[in-house]
PDB file of N, CA and C in Angstrom:
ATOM      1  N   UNK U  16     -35.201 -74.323  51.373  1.00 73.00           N
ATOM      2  CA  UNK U  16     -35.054 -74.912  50.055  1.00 73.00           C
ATOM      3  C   UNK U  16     -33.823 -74.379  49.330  1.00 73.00           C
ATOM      4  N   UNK U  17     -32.915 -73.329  49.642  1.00 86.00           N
ATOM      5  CA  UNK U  17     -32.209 -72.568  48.876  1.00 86.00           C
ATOM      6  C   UNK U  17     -30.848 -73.836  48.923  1.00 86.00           C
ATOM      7  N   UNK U  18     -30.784 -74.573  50.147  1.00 86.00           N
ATOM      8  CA  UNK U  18     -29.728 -75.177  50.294  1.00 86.00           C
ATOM      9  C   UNK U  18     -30.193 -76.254  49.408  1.00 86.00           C
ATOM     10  N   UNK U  19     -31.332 -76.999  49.821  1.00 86.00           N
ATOM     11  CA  UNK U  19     -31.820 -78.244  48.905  1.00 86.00           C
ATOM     12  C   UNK U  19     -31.013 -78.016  47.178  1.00 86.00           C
ATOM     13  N   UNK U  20     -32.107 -76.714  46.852  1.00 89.00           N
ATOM     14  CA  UNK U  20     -31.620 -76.374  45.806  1.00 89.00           C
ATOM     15  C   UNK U  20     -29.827 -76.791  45.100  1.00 89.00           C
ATOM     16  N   UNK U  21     -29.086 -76.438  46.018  1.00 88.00           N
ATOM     17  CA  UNK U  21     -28.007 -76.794  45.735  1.00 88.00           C
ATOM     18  C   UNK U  21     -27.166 -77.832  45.985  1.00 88.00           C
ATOM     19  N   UNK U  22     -28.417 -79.115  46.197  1.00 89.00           N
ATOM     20  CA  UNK U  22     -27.947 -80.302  46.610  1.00 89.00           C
ATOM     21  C   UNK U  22     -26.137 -80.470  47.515  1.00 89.00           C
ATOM     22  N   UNK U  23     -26.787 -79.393  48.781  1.00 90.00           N
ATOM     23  CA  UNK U  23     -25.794 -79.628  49.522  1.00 90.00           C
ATOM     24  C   UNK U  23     -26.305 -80.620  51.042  1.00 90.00           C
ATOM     25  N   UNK U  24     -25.598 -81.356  51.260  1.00 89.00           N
ATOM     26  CA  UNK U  24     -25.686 -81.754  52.937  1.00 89.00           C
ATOM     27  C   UNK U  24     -25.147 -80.762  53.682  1.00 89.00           C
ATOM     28  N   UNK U  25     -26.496 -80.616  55.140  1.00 90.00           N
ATOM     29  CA  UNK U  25     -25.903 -80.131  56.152  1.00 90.00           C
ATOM     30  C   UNK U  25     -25.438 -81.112  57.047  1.00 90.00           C
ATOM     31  N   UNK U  26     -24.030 -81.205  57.690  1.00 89.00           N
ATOM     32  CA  UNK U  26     -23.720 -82.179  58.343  1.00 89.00           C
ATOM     33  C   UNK U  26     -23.952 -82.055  59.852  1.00 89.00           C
ATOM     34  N   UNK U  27     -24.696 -80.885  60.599  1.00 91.00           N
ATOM     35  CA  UNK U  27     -24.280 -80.070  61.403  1.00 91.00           C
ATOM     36  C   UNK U  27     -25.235 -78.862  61.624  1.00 91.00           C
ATOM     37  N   UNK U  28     -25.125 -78.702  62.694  1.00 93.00           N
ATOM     38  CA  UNK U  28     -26.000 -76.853  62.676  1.00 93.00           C
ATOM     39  C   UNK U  28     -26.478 -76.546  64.623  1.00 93.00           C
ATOM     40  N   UNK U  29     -25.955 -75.233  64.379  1.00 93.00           N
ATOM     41  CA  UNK U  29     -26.222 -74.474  65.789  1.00 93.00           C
ATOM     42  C   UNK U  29     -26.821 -73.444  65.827  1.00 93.00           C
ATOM     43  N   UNK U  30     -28.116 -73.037  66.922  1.00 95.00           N
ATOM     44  CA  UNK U  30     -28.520 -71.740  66.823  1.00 95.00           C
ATOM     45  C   UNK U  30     -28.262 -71.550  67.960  1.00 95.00           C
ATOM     46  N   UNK U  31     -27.786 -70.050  68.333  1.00 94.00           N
ATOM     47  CA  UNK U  31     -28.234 -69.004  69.417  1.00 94.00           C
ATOM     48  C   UNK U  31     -28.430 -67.859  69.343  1.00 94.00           C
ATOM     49  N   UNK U  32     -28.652 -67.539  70.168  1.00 94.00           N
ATOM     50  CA  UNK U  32     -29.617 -65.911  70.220  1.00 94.00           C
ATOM     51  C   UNK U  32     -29.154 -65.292  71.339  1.00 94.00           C
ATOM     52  N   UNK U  33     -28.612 -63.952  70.947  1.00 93.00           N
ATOM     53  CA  UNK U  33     -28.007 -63.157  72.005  1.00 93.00           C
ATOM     54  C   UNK U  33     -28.831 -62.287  72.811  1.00 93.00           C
ATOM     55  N   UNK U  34     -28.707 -61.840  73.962  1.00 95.00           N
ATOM     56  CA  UNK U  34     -29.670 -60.918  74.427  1.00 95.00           C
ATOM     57  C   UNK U  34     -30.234 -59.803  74.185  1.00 95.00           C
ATOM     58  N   UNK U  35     -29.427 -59.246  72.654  1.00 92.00           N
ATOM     59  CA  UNK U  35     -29.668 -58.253  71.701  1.00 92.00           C
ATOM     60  C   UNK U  35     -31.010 -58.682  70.450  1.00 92.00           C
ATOM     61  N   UNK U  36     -30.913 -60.134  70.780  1.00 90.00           N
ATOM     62  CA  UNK U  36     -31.828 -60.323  69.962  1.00 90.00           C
ATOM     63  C   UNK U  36     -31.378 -61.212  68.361  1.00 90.00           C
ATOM     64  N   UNK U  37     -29.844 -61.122  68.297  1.00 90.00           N
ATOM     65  CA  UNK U  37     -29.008 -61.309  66.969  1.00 90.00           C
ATOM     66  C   UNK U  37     -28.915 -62.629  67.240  1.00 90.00           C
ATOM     67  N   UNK U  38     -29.673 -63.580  66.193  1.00 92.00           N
ATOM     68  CA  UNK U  38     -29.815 -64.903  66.058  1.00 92.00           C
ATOM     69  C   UNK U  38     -28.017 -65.592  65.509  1.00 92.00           C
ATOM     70  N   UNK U  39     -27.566 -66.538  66.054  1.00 91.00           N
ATOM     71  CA  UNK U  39     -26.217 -66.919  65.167  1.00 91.00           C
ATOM     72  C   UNK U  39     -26.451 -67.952  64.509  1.00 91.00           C
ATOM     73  N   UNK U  40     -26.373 -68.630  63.300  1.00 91.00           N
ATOM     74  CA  UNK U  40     -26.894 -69.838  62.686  1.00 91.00           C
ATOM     75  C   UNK U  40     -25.434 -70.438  62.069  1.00 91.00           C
ATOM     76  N   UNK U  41     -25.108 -71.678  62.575  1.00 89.00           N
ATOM     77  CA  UNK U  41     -23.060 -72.284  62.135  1.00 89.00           C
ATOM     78  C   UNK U  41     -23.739 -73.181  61.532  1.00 89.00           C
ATOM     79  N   UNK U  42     -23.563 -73.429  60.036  1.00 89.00           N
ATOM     80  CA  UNK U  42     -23.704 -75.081  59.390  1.00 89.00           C
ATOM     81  C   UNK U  42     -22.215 -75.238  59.019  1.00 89.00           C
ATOM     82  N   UNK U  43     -22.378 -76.728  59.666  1.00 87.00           N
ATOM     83  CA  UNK U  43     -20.956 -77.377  59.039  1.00 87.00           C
ATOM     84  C   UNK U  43     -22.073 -77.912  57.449  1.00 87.00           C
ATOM     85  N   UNK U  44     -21.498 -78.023  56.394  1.00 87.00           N
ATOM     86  CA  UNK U  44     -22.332 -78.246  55.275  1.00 87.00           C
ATOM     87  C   UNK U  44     -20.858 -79.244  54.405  1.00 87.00           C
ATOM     88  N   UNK U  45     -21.274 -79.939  53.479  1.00 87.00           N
ATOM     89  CA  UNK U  45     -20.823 -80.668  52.598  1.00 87.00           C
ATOM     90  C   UNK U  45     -20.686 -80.206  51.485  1.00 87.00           C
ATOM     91  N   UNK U  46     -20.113 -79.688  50.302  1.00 88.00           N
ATOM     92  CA  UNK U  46     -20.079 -79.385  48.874  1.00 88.00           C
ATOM     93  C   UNK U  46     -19.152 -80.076  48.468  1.00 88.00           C
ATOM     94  N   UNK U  47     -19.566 -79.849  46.755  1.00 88.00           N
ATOM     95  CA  UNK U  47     -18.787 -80.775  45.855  1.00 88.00           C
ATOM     96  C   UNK U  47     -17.832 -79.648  45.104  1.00 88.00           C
ATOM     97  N   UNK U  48     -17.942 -78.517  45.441  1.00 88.00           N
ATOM     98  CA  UNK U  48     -16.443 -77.387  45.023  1.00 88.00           C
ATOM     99  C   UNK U  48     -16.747 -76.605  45.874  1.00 88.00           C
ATOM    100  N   UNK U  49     -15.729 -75.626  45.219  1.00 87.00           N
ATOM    101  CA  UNK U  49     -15.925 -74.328  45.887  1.00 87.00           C
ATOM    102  C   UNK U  49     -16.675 -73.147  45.347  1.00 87.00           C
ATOM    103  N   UNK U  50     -16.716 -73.790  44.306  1.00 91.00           N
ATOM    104  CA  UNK U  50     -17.552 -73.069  43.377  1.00 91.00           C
ATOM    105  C   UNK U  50     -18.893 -72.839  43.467  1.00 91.00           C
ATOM    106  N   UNK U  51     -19.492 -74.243  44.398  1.00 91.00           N
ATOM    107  CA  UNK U  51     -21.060 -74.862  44.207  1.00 91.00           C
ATOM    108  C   UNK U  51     -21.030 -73.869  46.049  1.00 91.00           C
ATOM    109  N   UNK U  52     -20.127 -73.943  46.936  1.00 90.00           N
ATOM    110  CA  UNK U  52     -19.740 -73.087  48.006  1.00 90.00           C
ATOM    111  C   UNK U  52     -20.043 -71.263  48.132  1.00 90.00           C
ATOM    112  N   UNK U  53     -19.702 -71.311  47.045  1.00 91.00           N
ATOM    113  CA  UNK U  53     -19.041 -69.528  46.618  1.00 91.00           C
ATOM    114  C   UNK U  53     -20.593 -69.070  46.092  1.00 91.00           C
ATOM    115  N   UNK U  54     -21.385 -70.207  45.179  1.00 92.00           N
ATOM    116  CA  UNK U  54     -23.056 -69.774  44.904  1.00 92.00           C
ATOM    117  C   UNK U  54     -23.760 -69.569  45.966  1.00 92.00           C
ATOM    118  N   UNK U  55     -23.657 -70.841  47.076  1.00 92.00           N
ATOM    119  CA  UNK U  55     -24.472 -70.852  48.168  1.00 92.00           C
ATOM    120  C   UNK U  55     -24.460 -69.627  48.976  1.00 92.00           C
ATOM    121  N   UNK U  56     -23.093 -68.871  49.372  1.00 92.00           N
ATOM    122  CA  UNK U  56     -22.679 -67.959  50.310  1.00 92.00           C
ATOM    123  C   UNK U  56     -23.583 -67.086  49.622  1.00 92.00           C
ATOM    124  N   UNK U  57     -23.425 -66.856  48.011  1.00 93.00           N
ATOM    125  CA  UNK U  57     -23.834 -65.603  47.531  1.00 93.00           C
ATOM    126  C   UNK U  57     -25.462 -65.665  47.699  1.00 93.00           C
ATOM    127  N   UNK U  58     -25.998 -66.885  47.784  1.00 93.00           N
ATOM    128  CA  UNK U  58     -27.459 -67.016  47.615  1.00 93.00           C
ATOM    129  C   UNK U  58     -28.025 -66.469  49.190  1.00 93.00           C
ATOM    130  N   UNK U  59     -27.315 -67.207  50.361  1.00 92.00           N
ATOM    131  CA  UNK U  59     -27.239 -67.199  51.408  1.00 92.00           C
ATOM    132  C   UNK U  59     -27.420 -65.497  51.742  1.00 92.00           C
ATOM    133  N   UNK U  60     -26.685 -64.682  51.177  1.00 92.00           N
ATOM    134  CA  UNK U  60     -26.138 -63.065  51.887  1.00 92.00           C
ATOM    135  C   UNK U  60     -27.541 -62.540  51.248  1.00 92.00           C
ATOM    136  N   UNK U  61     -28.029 -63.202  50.456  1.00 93.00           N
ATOM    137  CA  UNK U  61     -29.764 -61.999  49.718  1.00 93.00           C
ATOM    138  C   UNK U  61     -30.749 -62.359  50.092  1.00 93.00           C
ATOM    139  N   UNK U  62     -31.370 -63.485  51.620  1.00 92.00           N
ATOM    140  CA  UNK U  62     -31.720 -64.095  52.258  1.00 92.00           C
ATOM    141  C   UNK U  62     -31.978 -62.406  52.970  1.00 92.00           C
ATOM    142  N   UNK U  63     -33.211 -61.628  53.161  1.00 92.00           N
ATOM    143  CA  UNK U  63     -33.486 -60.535  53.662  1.00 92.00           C
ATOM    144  C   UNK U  63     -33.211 -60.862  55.238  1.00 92.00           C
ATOM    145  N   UNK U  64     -32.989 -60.021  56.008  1.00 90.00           N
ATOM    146  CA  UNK U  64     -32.950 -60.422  57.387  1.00 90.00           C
ATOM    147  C   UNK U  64     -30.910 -60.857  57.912  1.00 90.00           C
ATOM    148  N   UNK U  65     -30.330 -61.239  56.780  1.00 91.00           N
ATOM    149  CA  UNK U  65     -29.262 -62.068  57.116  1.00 91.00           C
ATOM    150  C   UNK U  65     -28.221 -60.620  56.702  1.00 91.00           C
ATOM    151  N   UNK U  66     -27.411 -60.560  57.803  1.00 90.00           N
ATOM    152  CA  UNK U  66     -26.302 -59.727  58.197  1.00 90.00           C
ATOM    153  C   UNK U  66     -25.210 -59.802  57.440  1.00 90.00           C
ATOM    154  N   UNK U  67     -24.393 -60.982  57.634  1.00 90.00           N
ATOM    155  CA  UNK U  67     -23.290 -61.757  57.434  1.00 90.00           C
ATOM    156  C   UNK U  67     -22.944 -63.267  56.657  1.00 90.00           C
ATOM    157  N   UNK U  68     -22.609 -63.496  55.877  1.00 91.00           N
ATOM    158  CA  UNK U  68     -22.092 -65.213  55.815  1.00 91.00           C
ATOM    159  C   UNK U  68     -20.626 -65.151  55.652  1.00 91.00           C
ATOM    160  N   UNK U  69     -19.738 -65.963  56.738  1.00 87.00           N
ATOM    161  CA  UNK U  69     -18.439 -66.177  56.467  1.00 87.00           C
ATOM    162  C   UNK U  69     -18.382 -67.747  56.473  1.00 87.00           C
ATOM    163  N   UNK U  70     -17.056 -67.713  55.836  1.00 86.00           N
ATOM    164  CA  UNK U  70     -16.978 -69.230  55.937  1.00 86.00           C
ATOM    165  C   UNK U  70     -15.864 -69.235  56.803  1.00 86.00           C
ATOM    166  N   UNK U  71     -15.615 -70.357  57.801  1.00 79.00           N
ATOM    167  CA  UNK U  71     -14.857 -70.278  58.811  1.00 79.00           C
ATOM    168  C   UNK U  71     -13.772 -70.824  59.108  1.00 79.00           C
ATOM    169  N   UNK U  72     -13.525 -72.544  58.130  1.00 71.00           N
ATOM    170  CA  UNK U  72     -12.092 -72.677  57.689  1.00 71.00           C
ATOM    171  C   UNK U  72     -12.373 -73.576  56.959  1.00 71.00           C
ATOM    172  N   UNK U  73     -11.653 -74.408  56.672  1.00 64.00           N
ATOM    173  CA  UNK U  73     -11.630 -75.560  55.934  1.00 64.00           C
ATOM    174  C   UNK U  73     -12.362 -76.733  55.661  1.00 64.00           C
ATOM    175  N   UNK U  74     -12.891 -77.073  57.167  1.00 52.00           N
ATOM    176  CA  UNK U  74     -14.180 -77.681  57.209  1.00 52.00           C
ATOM    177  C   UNK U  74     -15.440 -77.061  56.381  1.00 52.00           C
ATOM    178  N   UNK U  75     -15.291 -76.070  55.760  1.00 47.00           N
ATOM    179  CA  UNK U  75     -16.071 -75.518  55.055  1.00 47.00           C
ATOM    180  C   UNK U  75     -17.496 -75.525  55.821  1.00 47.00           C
ATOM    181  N   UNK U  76     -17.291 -74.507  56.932  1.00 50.00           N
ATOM    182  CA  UNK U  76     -18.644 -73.954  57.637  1.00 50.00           C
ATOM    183  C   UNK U  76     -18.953 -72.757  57.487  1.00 50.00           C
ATOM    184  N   UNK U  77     -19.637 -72.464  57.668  1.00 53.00           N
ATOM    185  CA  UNK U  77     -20.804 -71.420  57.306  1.00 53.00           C
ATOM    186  C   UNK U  77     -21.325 -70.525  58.024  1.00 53.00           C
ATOM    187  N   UNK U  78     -21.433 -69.268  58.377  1.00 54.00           N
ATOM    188  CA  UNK U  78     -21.638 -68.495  59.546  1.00 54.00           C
ATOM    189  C   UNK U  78     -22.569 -67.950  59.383  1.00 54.00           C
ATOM    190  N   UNK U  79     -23.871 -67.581  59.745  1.00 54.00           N
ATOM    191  CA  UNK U  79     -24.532 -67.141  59.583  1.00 54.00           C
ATOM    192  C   UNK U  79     -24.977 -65.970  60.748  1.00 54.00           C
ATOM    193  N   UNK U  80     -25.565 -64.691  60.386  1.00 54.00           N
ATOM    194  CA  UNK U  80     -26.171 -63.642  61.335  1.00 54.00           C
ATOM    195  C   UNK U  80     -27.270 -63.157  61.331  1.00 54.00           C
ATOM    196  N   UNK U  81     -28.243 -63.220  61.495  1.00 51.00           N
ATOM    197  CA  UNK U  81     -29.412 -62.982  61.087  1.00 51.00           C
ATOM    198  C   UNK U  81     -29.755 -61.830  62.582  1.00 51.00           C
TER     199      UNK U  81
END
């Protein structure tokens, strides 16, 4: 719901799981700034369990580590 919340589209999304156990989660996602972007990441990183969020270029994707 955190994404709902921010009436973003995911356009996109990959999971894998390394043999360590470290889940990787990539949304390609849709926003209407960077601003509405820059909330999500921050909402995204206090998500207990989650390592990392980078964004990865321009396509404005989303990295996730859990």
């Amino acid at each position: 719901t955190l994404i709902a919340d921010e009436k973003v589209n995911i356009n996109n999304m990959s999971v894998t799981e390394s043999p360590d156990h470290v889940t990787t989660i990539v949304l390609l996602i849709e926003t209407k700034s960077l601003s509405q972007l820059a909330r999500l990441i921050s909402k995204m990183e206090g998500i207990k369990g989650v390592t990392s969020v980078i964004r990865l270029g321009e396509d404005v994707k989303t990295h996730l580590v859990t």
